[in-house]
Coordinates of N, CA and C in Angstrom, one line a residue:
Chain X
X1 N -18.5 -0.6 3.2 CA -17.1 -0.6 3.2 C -16.6 -0.5 1.7
X2 N -15.4 0.1 1.6 CA -14.9 0.2 0.3 C -14.1 -1.0 -0.1
X3 N -14.1 -1.3 -1.4 CA -13.4 -2.5 -1.9 C -12.7 -2.1 -3.2
X4 N -11.6 -2.8 -3.5 CA -10.8 -2.6 -4.7 C -10.6 -3.9 -5.4
X5 N -10.9 -4.0 -6.6 CA -10.7 -5.3 -7.3 C -9.8 -5.2 -8.6
X6 N -8.8 -6.0 -8.6 CA -8.0 -6.1 -9.8 C -8.2 -7.6 -10.3
X7 N -8.8 -7.7 -11.5 CA -9.2 -9.0 -12.0 C -8.1 -9.7 -12.8
X8 N -7.0 -9.0 -13.0 CA -5.9 -9.6 -13.8 C -4.7 -10.0 -12.9
X9 N -4.6 -11.2 -12.5 CA -3.4 -11.5 -11.6 C -2.1 -11.3 -12.3
X10 N -2.1 -11.6 -13.6 CA -0.8 -11.5 -14.4 C -1.1 -10.9 -15.8
X11 N -0.2 -10.1 -16.2 CA -0.3 -9.5 -17.6 C 1.1 -9.6 -18.2
X12 N 1.2 -9.6 -19.5 CA 2.5 -9.5 -20.1 C 2.4 -8.6 -21.3
X13 N 3.5 -7.9 -21.6 CA 3.6 -7.0 -22.7 C 4.9 -7.0 -23.4
X14 N 4.9 -6.8 -24.7 CA 6.2 -6.7 -25.4 C 6.8 -5.4 -25.2
X15 N 8.1 -5.3 -25.0 CA 8.8 -4.1 -24.9 C 8.4 -3.1 -26.0
X16 N 8.2 -1.8 -25.6 CA 7.8 -0.8 -26.5 C 6.3 -0.8 -26.8
X17 N 5.6 -1.8 -26.4 CA 4.2 -1.8 -26.7 C 3.4 -1.2 -25.5
X18 N 2.1 -1.2 -25.7 CA 1.2 -0.6 -24.7 C 0.4 -1.6 -24.0
X19 N 0.2 -1.4 -22.7 CA -0.6 -2.4 -21.9 C -1.5 -1.6 -21.0
X20 N -2.7 -2.2 -20.7 CA -3.6 -1.6 -19.8 C -4.0 -2.6 -18.7
X21 N -3.8 -2.1 -17.4 CA -4.2 -2.8 -16.3 C -5.5 -2.3 -15.7
X22 N -6.4 -3.3 -15.3 CA -7.7 -2.9 -14.9 C -7.9 -2.9 -13.4
X23 N -8.8 -2.0 -13.0 CA -9.2 -1.9 -11.6 C -10.6 -1.4 -11.5
X24 N -11.3 -2.0 -10.6 CA -12.7 -1.5 -10.3 C -12.7 -1.3 -8.8
X25 N -13.6 -0.4 -8.3 CA -13.7 -0.2 -6.9 C -15.2 0.1 -6.6
X26 N -15.4 0.0 -5.3 CA -16.8 0.2 -4.8 C -16.7 1.1 -3.6
X27 N -17.6 2.2 -3.6 CA -17.6 3.1 -2.5 C -18.9 3.9 -2.5
X28 N -19.3 4.3 -1.4 CA -20.5 5.2 -1.3 C -20.0 6.7 -1.0
X29 N -18.7 6.8 -0.8 CA -18.1 8.1 -0.5 C -18.1 9.0 -1.8
X30 N -18.1 10.3 -1.5 CA -17.9 11.2 -2.7 C -16.5 11.8 -2.7
X31 N -15.9 11.8 -1.6 CA -14.5 12.4 -1.5 C -13.5 11.3 -1.4
X32 N -12.8 11.0 -2.5 CA -11.9 9.9 -2.5 C -10.8 10.2 -3.6
X33 N -9.8 9.3 -3.5 CA -8.7 9.4 -4.4 C -8.3 8.0 -4.9
X34 N -7.8 7.9 -6.0 CA -7.3 6.6 -6.6 C -5.9 6.7 -7.0
X35 N -5.2 5.6 -6.8 CA -3.8 5.5 -7.0 C -3.4 4.2 -7.7
X36 N -2.3 4.3 -8.4 CA -1.6 3.1 -8.8 C -0.2 3.1 -8.2
X37 N 0.2 2.0 -7.5 CA 1.5 1.9 -7.0 C 2.2 0.7 -7.7
X38 N 3.5 0.9 -7.8 CA 4.3 -0.2 -8.4 C 5.2 -0.8 -7.3
X39 N 5.3 -2.1 -7.3 CA 6.2 -2.8 -6.4 C 7.1 -3.7 -7.2
X40 N 8.4 -3.2 -7.4 CA 9.4 -4.1 -8.1 C 9.8 -5.2 -7.1
X41 N 10.7 -6.1 -7.6 CA 11.2 -7.1 -6.7 C 11.9 -6.6 -5.4
X42 N 12.4 -5.4 -5.5 CA 13.0 -4.8 -4.2 C 12.0 -4.6 -3.1
X43 N 10.7 -4.8 -3.5 CA 9.5 -4.6 -2.6 C 9.2 -3.2 -2.2
X44 N 9.9 -2.3 -2.6 CA 9.6 -0.9 -2.3 C 8.3 -0.5 -3.0
X45 N 7.4 0.2 -2.3 CA 6.1 0.6 -2.9 C 6.4 2.0 -3.5
X46 N 6.1 2.1 -4.8 CA 6.4 3.4 -5.5 C 5.1 3.9 -6.1
X47 N 4.8 5.2 -5.8 CA 3.6 5.8 -6.3 C 3.8 6.1 -7.8
X48 N 2.9 5.6 -8.6 CA 3.0 5.8 -10.1 C 2.2 7.0 -10.5
X49 N 0.9 7.0 -10.0 CA 0.0 8.1 -10.5 C -1.2 8.2 -9.5
X50 N -1.8 9.3 -9.5 CA -2.9 9.5 -8.6 C -4.0 10.3 -9.3
X51 N -5.2 10.1 -8.9 CA -6.4 10.7 -9.5 C -7.3 11.2 -8.4
X52 N -7.7 12.4 -8.4 CA -8.7 12.9 -7.5 C -10.1 12.6 -8.1
X53 N -11.0 12.1 -7.3 CA -12.3 11.7 -7.8 C -13.1 12.9 -8.3
X54 N -12.8 14.1 -7.8 CA -13.6 15.3 -8.2 C -13.1 15.8 -9.6
X55 N -12.0 15.3 -10.0 CA -11.4 15.8 -11.3 C -11.9 14.9 -12.5
X56 N -12.4 15.5 -13.5 CA -12.9 14.8 -14.6 C -11.7 14.4 -15.5
X57 N -10.7 15.2 -15.6 CA -9.6 15.0 -16.5 C -8.8 13.8 -16.0
X58 N -8.4 12.9 -16.9 CA -7.6 11.8 -16.5 C -6.2 12.2 -16.2
X59 N -5.6 11.6 -15.2 CA -4.2 12.0 -14.8 C -3.2 11.3 -15.8
X60 N -2.1 12.0 -16.0 CA -1.0 11.5 -16.9 C 0.3 11.8 -16.2
X61 N 1.2 10.8 -16.2 CA 2.6 11.0 -15.8 C 3.5 10.3 -16.8
X62 N 4.0 11.1 -17.7 CA 4.9 10.6 -18.7 C 4.3 9.5 -19.5
X63 N 4.8 8.3 -19.4 CA 4.3 7.1 -20.1 C 3.0 6.5 -19.5
X64 N 2.7 7.0 -18.3 CA 1.6 6.4 -17.5 C 0.4 7.3 -17.6
X65 N -0.8 6.7 -17.9 CA -2.0 7.5 -17.8 C -3.1 6.6 -17.3
X66 N -4.2 7.2 -16.9 CA -5.3 6.5 -16.4 C -6.5 6.8 -17.2
X67 N -7.5 5.8 -17.1 CA -8.8 6.0 -17.7 C -9.8 5.9 -16.5
X68 N -10.2 7.0 -16.0 CA -11.1 7.1 -14.8 C -12.5 7.2 -15.3
X69 N -13.3 6.2 -15.0 CA -14.7 6.2 -15.3 C -15.5 6.2 -14.0
X70 N -15.8 7.4 -13.6 CA -16.4 7.5 -12.2 C -17.7 6.8 -12.1
X71 N -18.6 6.9 -13.0 CA -19.9 6.3 -12.9 C -19.8 4.7 -12.9
X72 N -18.9 4.2 -13.7 CA -18.6 2.8 -13.7 C -17.7 2.3 -12.6
X73 N -17.2 3.2 -11.8 CA -16.2 2.9 -10.8 C -15.1 2.1 -11.3
X74 N -14.5 2.6 -12.4 CA -13.4 1.9 -13.0 C -12.2 2.9 -13.1
X75 N -11.0 2.3 -13.0 CA -9.8 3.1 -12.9 C -8.6 2.3 -13.5
X76 N -8.4 2.3 -14.8 CA -7.4 1.5 -15.4 C -6.1 2.3 -15.6
X77 N -5.1 1.6 -15.7 CA -3.7 2.2 -15.9 C -3.2 1.8 -17.3
X78 N -2.8 2.7 -18.1 CA -2.2 2.5 -19.3 C -0.7 2.8 -19.3
X79 N 0.1 1.9 -19.7 CA 1.5 2.1 -19.8 C 1.9 2.0 -21.2
X80 N 2.4 3.2 -21.7 CA 2.8 3.3 -23.1 C 4.3 3.0 -23.2
X81 N 4.7 2.6 -24.4 CA 6.2 2.3 -24.7 C 6.8 1.6 -23.5
X82 N 6.3 0.4 -23.2 CA 6.7 -0.4 -22.1 C 8.2 -0.6 -22.1
X83 N 8.8 -0.5 -20.9 CA 10.2 -0.7 -20.8 C 10.4 -1.9 -19.8
X84 N 11.6 -2.5 -19.9 CA 11.9 -3.7 -19.1 C 11.8 -3.3 -17.6
X85 N 12.1 -2.1 -17.3 CA 12.1 -1.6 -15.9 C 10.6 -1.5 -15.4
X86 N 9.7 -1.6 -16.2 CA 8.3 -1.5 -15.8 C 7.8 -2.8 -15.2
X87 N 8.6 -3.9 -15.4 CA 8.2 -5.2 -14.8 C 8.1 -5.1 -13.3
X88 N 6.9 -5.4 -12.8 CA 6.7 -5.3 -11.4 C 5.3 -5.7 -11.1
X89 N 4.9 -5.7 -9.8 CA 3.5 -5.9 -9.4 C 2.9 -4.5 -9.3
X90 N 1.7 -4.3 -9.8 CA 1.1 -3.0 -9.8 C -0.2 -3.2 -8.9
X91 N -0.3 -2.2 -8.0 CA -1.5 -2.2 -7.1 C -2.3 -1.0 -7.4
X92 N -3.6 -1.2 -7.5 CA -4.6 -0.1 -7.5 C -5.0 0.1 -6.1
X93 N -5.2 1.4 -5.7 CA -5.5 1.7 -4.3 C -6.6 2.8 -4.2
X94 N -7.4 2.7 -3.2 CA -8.5 3.7 -3.0 C -8.1 4.4 -1.7
X95 N -8.2 5.7 -1.7 CA -7.9 6.5 -0.5 C -9.1 7.3 -0.2
X96 N -9.6 7.1 1.1 CA -10.8 7.9 1.5 C -10.4 9.3 1.9
X97 N -11.1 10.3 1.3 CA -10.9 11.6 1.7 C -11.5 12.0 3.1
X98 N -12.3 11.1 3.6 CA -13.0 11.3 4.9 C -12.1 10.8 6.0
X99 N -11.6 9.6 5.9 CA -11.0 8.9 7.0 C -9.5 8.8 6.8
X100 N -9.0 9.0 5.6 CA -7.5 8.8 5.4 C -7.1 7.4 5.1
X101 N -8.1 6.5 5.1 CA -7.7 5.1 4.9 C -7.3 4.9 3.4
X102 N -6.3 4.0 3.2 CA -5.9 3.6 1.9 C -5.9 2.1 1.8
X103 N -6.7 1.6 0.9 CA -6.9 0.1 0.8 C -6.5 -0.2 -0.7
X104 N -6.0 -1.5 -0.8 CA -5.4 -1.9 -2.0 C -6.1 -3.1 -2.7
X105 N -6.0 -3.2 -4.0 CA -6.4 -4.4 -4.7 C -5.4 -5.5 -4.5
X106 N -5.7 -6.6 -5.1 CA -4.8 -7.8 -4.9 C -3.5 -7.7 -5.8
X107 N -3.5 -6.8 -6.7 CA -2.3 -6.6 -7.5 C -2.3 -7.4 -8.8
X108 N -1.5 -6.8 -9.8 CA -1.3 -7.4 -11.1 C 0.1 -7.5 -11.3
X109 N 0.6 -8.7 -11.6 CA 2.0 -8.8 -12.0 C 2.2 -8.6 -13.4
X110 N 3.1 -7.6 -13.8 CA 3.3 -7.3 -15.2 C 4.7 -7.8 -15.6
X111 N 4.7 -8.6 -16.6 CA 5.9 -9.0 -17.2 C 6.2 -8.3 -18.5
X112 N 7.4 -7.8 -18.7 CA 7.7 -7.1 -20.0 C 8.7 -8.0 -20.7
X113 N 8.4 -8.4 -21.9 CA 9.2 -9.3 -22.7 C 10.1 -8.5 -23.7
X114 N 11.4 -8.8 -23.7 CA 12.3 -8.0 -24.6 C 12.1 -8.4 -26.1
Chain O
X1 N 15.9 14.3 2.8 CA 14.8 13.5 3.5 C 15.1 12.0 3.4
X2 N 15.2 11.3 4.5 CA 15.6 9.9 4.5 C 14.4 9.0 4.2
X3 N 13.2 9.5 4.1 CA 12.1 8.6 3.8 C 11.6 8.0 5.1
X4 N 10.7 7.0 4.9 CA 10.2 6.2 6.1 C 11.2 5.1 6.3
X5 N 11.7 5.0 7.6 CA 12.7 4.1 7.9 C 12.1 3.0 8.8
X6 N 12.3 1.7 8.3 CA 11.8 0.6 9.1 C 13.0 -0.3 9.5
X7 N 12.8 -0.9 10.7 CA 13.9 -1.8 11.1 C 13.2 -2.9 11.9
X8 N 13.8 -4.1 11.9 CA 14.8 -4.5 11.0 C 14.3 -4.8 9.6
X9 N 15.1 -5.0 8.7 CA 14.7 -5.3 7.3 C 14.2 -6.8 7.2
X10 N 14.9 -7.6 7.9 CA 14.5 -9.0 8.0 C 14.5 -9.4 9.5
X11 N 13.6 -10.3 9.8 CA 13.5 -10.8 11.2 C 13.1 -12.3 11.1
X12 N 13.9 -13.1 11.7 CA 13.5 -14.6 11.8 C 13.4 -14.9 13.3
X13 N 12.3 -15.4 13.7 CA 12.1 -15.7 15.1 C 11.4 -17.1 15.2
X14 N 11.5 -17.6 16.4 CA 10.8 -18.8 16.7 C 9.4 -18.6 17.2
X15 N 8.6 -19.5 16.9 CA 7.2 -19.4 17.3 C 7.1 -19.2 18.9
X16 N 6.2 -18.3 19.3 CA 6.1 -18.1 20.7 C 6.9 -16.9 21.2
X17 N 7.9 -16.4 20.4 CA 8.7 -15.3 20.8 C 8.0 -14.0 20.5
X18 N 8.4 -13.0 21.2 CA 7.9 -11.6 21.0 C 8.7 -11.0 19.8
X19 N 8.0 -10.3 19.0 CA 8.6 -9.6 17.8 C 8.2 -8.1 17.9
X20 N 9.2 -7.3 17.7 CA 8.9 -5.8 17.7 C 9.4 -5.2 16.4
X21 N 8.6 -4.6 15.6 CA 8.9 -4.0 14.4 C 8.9 -2.5 14.6
X22 N 9.8 -1.8 14.0 CA 10.0 -0.3 14.3 C 9.8 0.5 13.0
X23 N 9.4 1.7 13.2 CA 9.1 2.6 12.1 C 9.4 4.1 12.5
X24 N 10.1 4.7 11.7 CA 10.3 6.2 11.8 C 9.7 6.9 10.6
X25 N 8.6 7.6 10.8 CA 8.0 8.3 9.7 C 8.8 9.5 9.2
X26 N 8.4 10.0 8.1 CA 9.0 11.2 7.6 C 8.6 12.4 8.5
X27 N 9.6 13.2 8.8 CA 9.4 14.3 9.7 C 8.3 15.3 9.2
X28 N 7.4 15.6 10.0 CA 6.3 16.5 9.6 C 5.0 15.8 9.2
X29 N 5.2 14.5 8.9 CA 4.0 13.7 8.5 C 3.1 13.4 9.8
X30 N 1.8 13.6 9.6 CA 1.0 13.4 10.8 C 0.1 12.1 10.7
X31 N 0.2 11.4 9.6 CA -0.4 10.1 9.6 C 0.6 9.0 9.5
X32 N 0.4 7.9 10.2 CA 1.2 6.7 10.1 C 0.4 5.5 10.0
X33 N 0.8 4.6 9.1 CA 0.0 3.4 8.8 C 0.9 2.2 8.9
X34 N 0.3 1.1 9.3 CA 1.0 -0.2 9.3 C 0.2 -1.1 8.4
X35 N 0.9 -1.8 7.4 CA 0.3 -2.7 6.5 C 1.0 -4.1 6.6
X36 N 0.3 -5.1 6.3 CA 0.9 -6.5 6.2 C 0.6 -7.0 4.8
X37 N 1.7 -7.6 4.2 CA 1.5 -8.1 2.8 C 1.8 -9.6 2.8
X38 N 0.9 -10.4 2.3 CA 1.1 -11.8 2.2 C 0.6 -12.2 0.8
X39 N 1.0 -13.3 0.3 CA 0.6 -13.8 -1.0 C -0.9 -14.0 -1.0
X40 N -1.4 -14.6 0.1 CA -2.8 -15.0 0.1 C -3.8 -13.8 0.3
X41 N -3.4 -12.8 1.1 CA -4.3 -11.7 1.4 C -3.9 -10.4 0.9
X42 N -2.8 -10.3 0.2 CA -2.4 -9.1 -0.4 C -1.9 -8.1 0.7
X43 N -2.2 -6.8 0.4 CA -1.8 -5.7 1.3 C -3.0 -5.4 2.2
X44 N -2.8 -5.6 3.5 CA -3.9 -5.3 4.4 C -3.5 -4.2 5.3
X45 N -4.4 -3.3 5.5 CA -4.2 -2.2 6.5 C -4.5 -2.8 7.9
X46 N -3.5 -2.6 8.8 CA -3.6 -3.2 10.1 C -4.1 -2.1 11.1
X47 N -3.5 -0.9 11.0 CA -3.8 0.1 12.0 C -3.3 1.4 11.4
X48 N -3.9 2.6 11.7 CA -3.3 3.8 11.4 C -3.5 4.9 12.5
X49 N -2.6 5.8 12.6 CA -2.5 6.8 13.6 C -2.6 8.2 12.9
X50 N -3.2 9.1 13.6 CA -3.2 10.5 13.2 C -2.7 11.3 14.4
X51 N -1.7 12.1 14.2 CA -1.1 12.8 15.4 C -0.9 11.9 16.6
X52 N -0.3 10.8 16.3 CA 0.1 9.8 17.4 C -1.1 9.1 18.0
X53 N -2.3 9.3 17.6 CA -3.5 8.7 18.2 C -4.0 7.6 17.2
X54 N -4.2 6.4 17.8 CA -4.8 5.4 16.9 C -6.2 5.7 16.4
X55 N -6.4 5.7 15.2 CA -7.7 6.1 14.6 C -8.6 4.8 14.3
X56 N -7.9 3.8 13.7 CA -8.7 2.7 13.2 C -7.7 1.5 13.4
X57 N -8.1 0.6 14.3 CA -7.3 -0.7 14.4 C -8.1 -1.9 14.1
X58 N -9.1 -1.7 13.3 CA -10.0 -2.8 12.9 C -9.3 -3.9 12.1
X59 N -8.2 -3.6 11.5 CA -7.4 -4.5 10.7 C -6.5 -5.4 11.5
X60 N -6.3 -5.0 12.8 CA -5.4 -5.8 13.6 C -6.0 -7.2 13.8
X61 N -5.2 -8.3 13.4 CA -5.8 -9.6 13.3 C -6.3 -10.1 14.7
X62 N -5.6 -9.9 15.7 CA -6.0 -10.5 17.0 C -5.2 -9.8 18.1
X63 N -5.6 -10.2 19.3 CA -5.0 -9.5 20.5 C -3.4 -9.7 20.6
X64 N -2.9 -10.6 19.8 CA -1.5 -10.8 19.9 C -0.7 -9.6 19.2
X65 N -1.5 -8.9 18.4 CA -0.9 -7.7 17.8 C -1.2 -6.4 18.5
X66 N -0.2 -5.6 18.7 CA -0.4 -4.3 19.3 C 0.5 -3.3 18.6
X67 N 0.1 -2.0 18.5 CA 0.9 -1.0 17.9 C 0.8 0.2 18.8
X68 N 2.0 0.9 18.9 CA 2.0 2.2 19.6 C 2.7 3.2 18.8
X69 N 2.4 4.5 19.2 CA 3.1 5.6 18.6 C 3.4 6.6 19.7
X70 N 4.4 6.4 20.5 CA 4.7 7.3 21.7 C 5.0 8.7 21.3
X71 N 5.5 9.0 20.1 CA 5.7 10.3 19.7 C 5.7 10.4 18.2
X72 N 5.8 11.6 17.6 CA 5.6 11.8 16.2 C 6.7 11.2 15.3
X73 N 7.7 10.7 15.9 CA 8.9 10.2 15.1 C 9.1 8.7 15.3
X74 N 8.2 8.0 15.9 CA 8.5 6.6 16.2 C 7.2 5.8 16.4
X75 N 7.2 4.6 15.8 CA 6.0 3.7 16.1 C 6.6 2.3 16.1
X76 N 5.9 1.5 16.9 CA 6.2 0.0 16.9 C 5.0 -0.8 16.7
X77 N 5.2 -1.9 16.1 CA 4.2 -3.0 15.9 C 4.8 -4.2 16.6
X78 N 4.0 -4.7 17.6 CA 4.5 -5.8 18.4 C 3.6 -7.0 18.2
X79 N 4.2 -8.2 18.1 CA 3.5 -9.5 18.0 C 3.9 -10.3 19.2
X80 N 3.0 -10.7 20.0 CA 3.3 -11.5 21.2 C 2.2 -12.4 21.6
X81 N 2.3 -13.7 21.5 CA 3.4 -14.5 21.0 C 3.3 -14.6 19.5
X82 N 4.4 -14.8 18.8 CA 4.4 -14.9 17.3 C 4.0 -16.3 16.9
X83 N 3.4 -16.4 15.7 CA 3.0 -17.7 15.2 C 3.5 -17.8 13.7
X84 N 3.7 -19.0 13.2 CA 4.1 -19.1 11.8 C 3.2 -18.3 10.8
X85 N 1.9 -18.3 11.1 CA 1.0 -17.6 10.1 C 1.2 -16.1 10.1
X86 N 2.0 -15.6 11.1 CA 2.3 -14.1 11.1 C 3.4 -13.8 10.1
X87 N 4.0 -14.8 9.5 CA 5.1 -14.6 8.5 C 4.5 -13.8 7.3
X88 N 5.2 -12.6 7.1 CA 4.7 -11.7 6.1 C 5.7 -10.6 5.9
X89 N 5.5 -9.7 5.0 CA 6.2 -8.4 5.0 C 5.3 -7.3 5.6
X90 N 5.9 -6.6 6.5 CA 5.1 -5.6 7.2 C 5.7 -4.2 6.8
X91 N 4.8 -3.4 6.3 CA 5.1 -2.1 5.8 C 4.6 -1.0 6.8
X92 N 5.4 0.0 6.9 CA 5.0 1.2 7.5 C 4.9 2.3 6.5
X93 N 4.0 3.2 6.6 CA 3.9 4.3 5.6 C 3.4 5.6 6.4
X94 N 3.8 6.7 5.8 CA 3.4 7.9 6.5 C 2.9 8.9 5.4
X95 N 2.1 9.9 5.8 CA 1.7 11.0 4.9 C 1.4 12.2 5.7
X96 N 1.4 13.3 5.0 CA 1.1 14.6 5.6 C -0.4 14.9 5.3
X97 N -1.1 14.9 6.4 CA -2.5 15.3 6.4 C -3.3 14.5 5.3
X98 N -4.4 15.1 4.9 CA -5.1 14.5 3.8 C -4.7 15.2 2.5
X99 N -4.9 14.7 1.4 CA -5.3 13.3 1.2 C -4.1 12.3 1.2
X100 N -4.4 11.1 0.9 CA -3.2 10.2 0.6 C -2.5 10.8 -0.6
X101 N -1.4 10.3 -1.1 CA -0.9 9.0 -0.9 C 0.1 8.9 0.3
X102 N 0.6 7.7 0.4 CA 1.5 7.4 1.4 C 2.9 7.3 0.9
X103 N 3.9 7.6 1.7 CA 5.3 7.2 1.4 C 5.6 6.0 2.3
X104 N 6.0 4.9 1.6 CA 6.2 3.6 2.3 C 7.7 3.4 2.7
X105 N 7.9 2.7 3.8 CA 9.2 2.2 4.1 C 9.5 1.0 3.2
X106 N 10.7 0.5 3.5 CA 11.1 -0.7 2.7 C 10.6 -2.0 3.2
X107 N 9.9 -2.0 4.3 CA 9.2 -3.2 4.8 C 10.2 -4.0 5.7
X108 N 9.6 -4.8 6.5 CA 10.3 -5.8 7.3 C 9.7 -7.2 6.9
X109 N 10.6 -8.0 6.5 CA 10.2 -9.4 6.2 C 10.3 -10.2 7.4
X110 N 9.2 -10.7 8.0 CA 9.1 -11.5 9.2 C 8.9 -12.9 8.8
X111 N 9.8 -13.8 9.4 CA 9.6 -15.2 9.2 C 9.5 -15.8 10.6
X112 N 8.5 -16.5 10.9 CA 8.3 -17.2 12.2 C 8.4 -18.7 12.0
X113 N 9.4 -19.3 12.6 CA 9.6 -20.7 12.4 C 9.2 -21.6 13.6

């Protein structure tokens, strides 16, 4: 079975600084996808960034980028130039390309200090 | 596109009562998922459908939970009888084919007293 682990329950960052959220996963599948979702207090789940496992190049979306280390099964999220609106809970998620299942880590609460 | 629509947004019910949560996926999406979010257990996948057919219900906690998808535009998650430990936020999500990601609804916050 696949698992996703986020070892940082809480993180904080100063506005305009950079922060990295960690995620590790375990799988025996070769066809999978990895995601970071953001959940603000409104509780809406918002897709931040996605990475296909078959792609070596790390995904980037504006201020958000990932460090995908396939051999180490690591998938961290880097937020550059942090903004107050980035404060939220962030979930790392694994999506199976075989079954369509999407499973989540426990989440990391990010606080952004002005 | 109205997104994934869930109703109600909040539900408060007494222990032992039947609760029905509703979801309308995005038109054209062929996968539908039900998740439960609690502080203790995080986001758990309960069940998912492909083309209205349940594919994996291994996450459904017990027989008190049931889910149906009678057509491509509607799904329900029913709890009967409800218990206080069922209190959680229940999310519905849909997607078009493979691969993920999902588009999530706003969730239903269920409180069982």
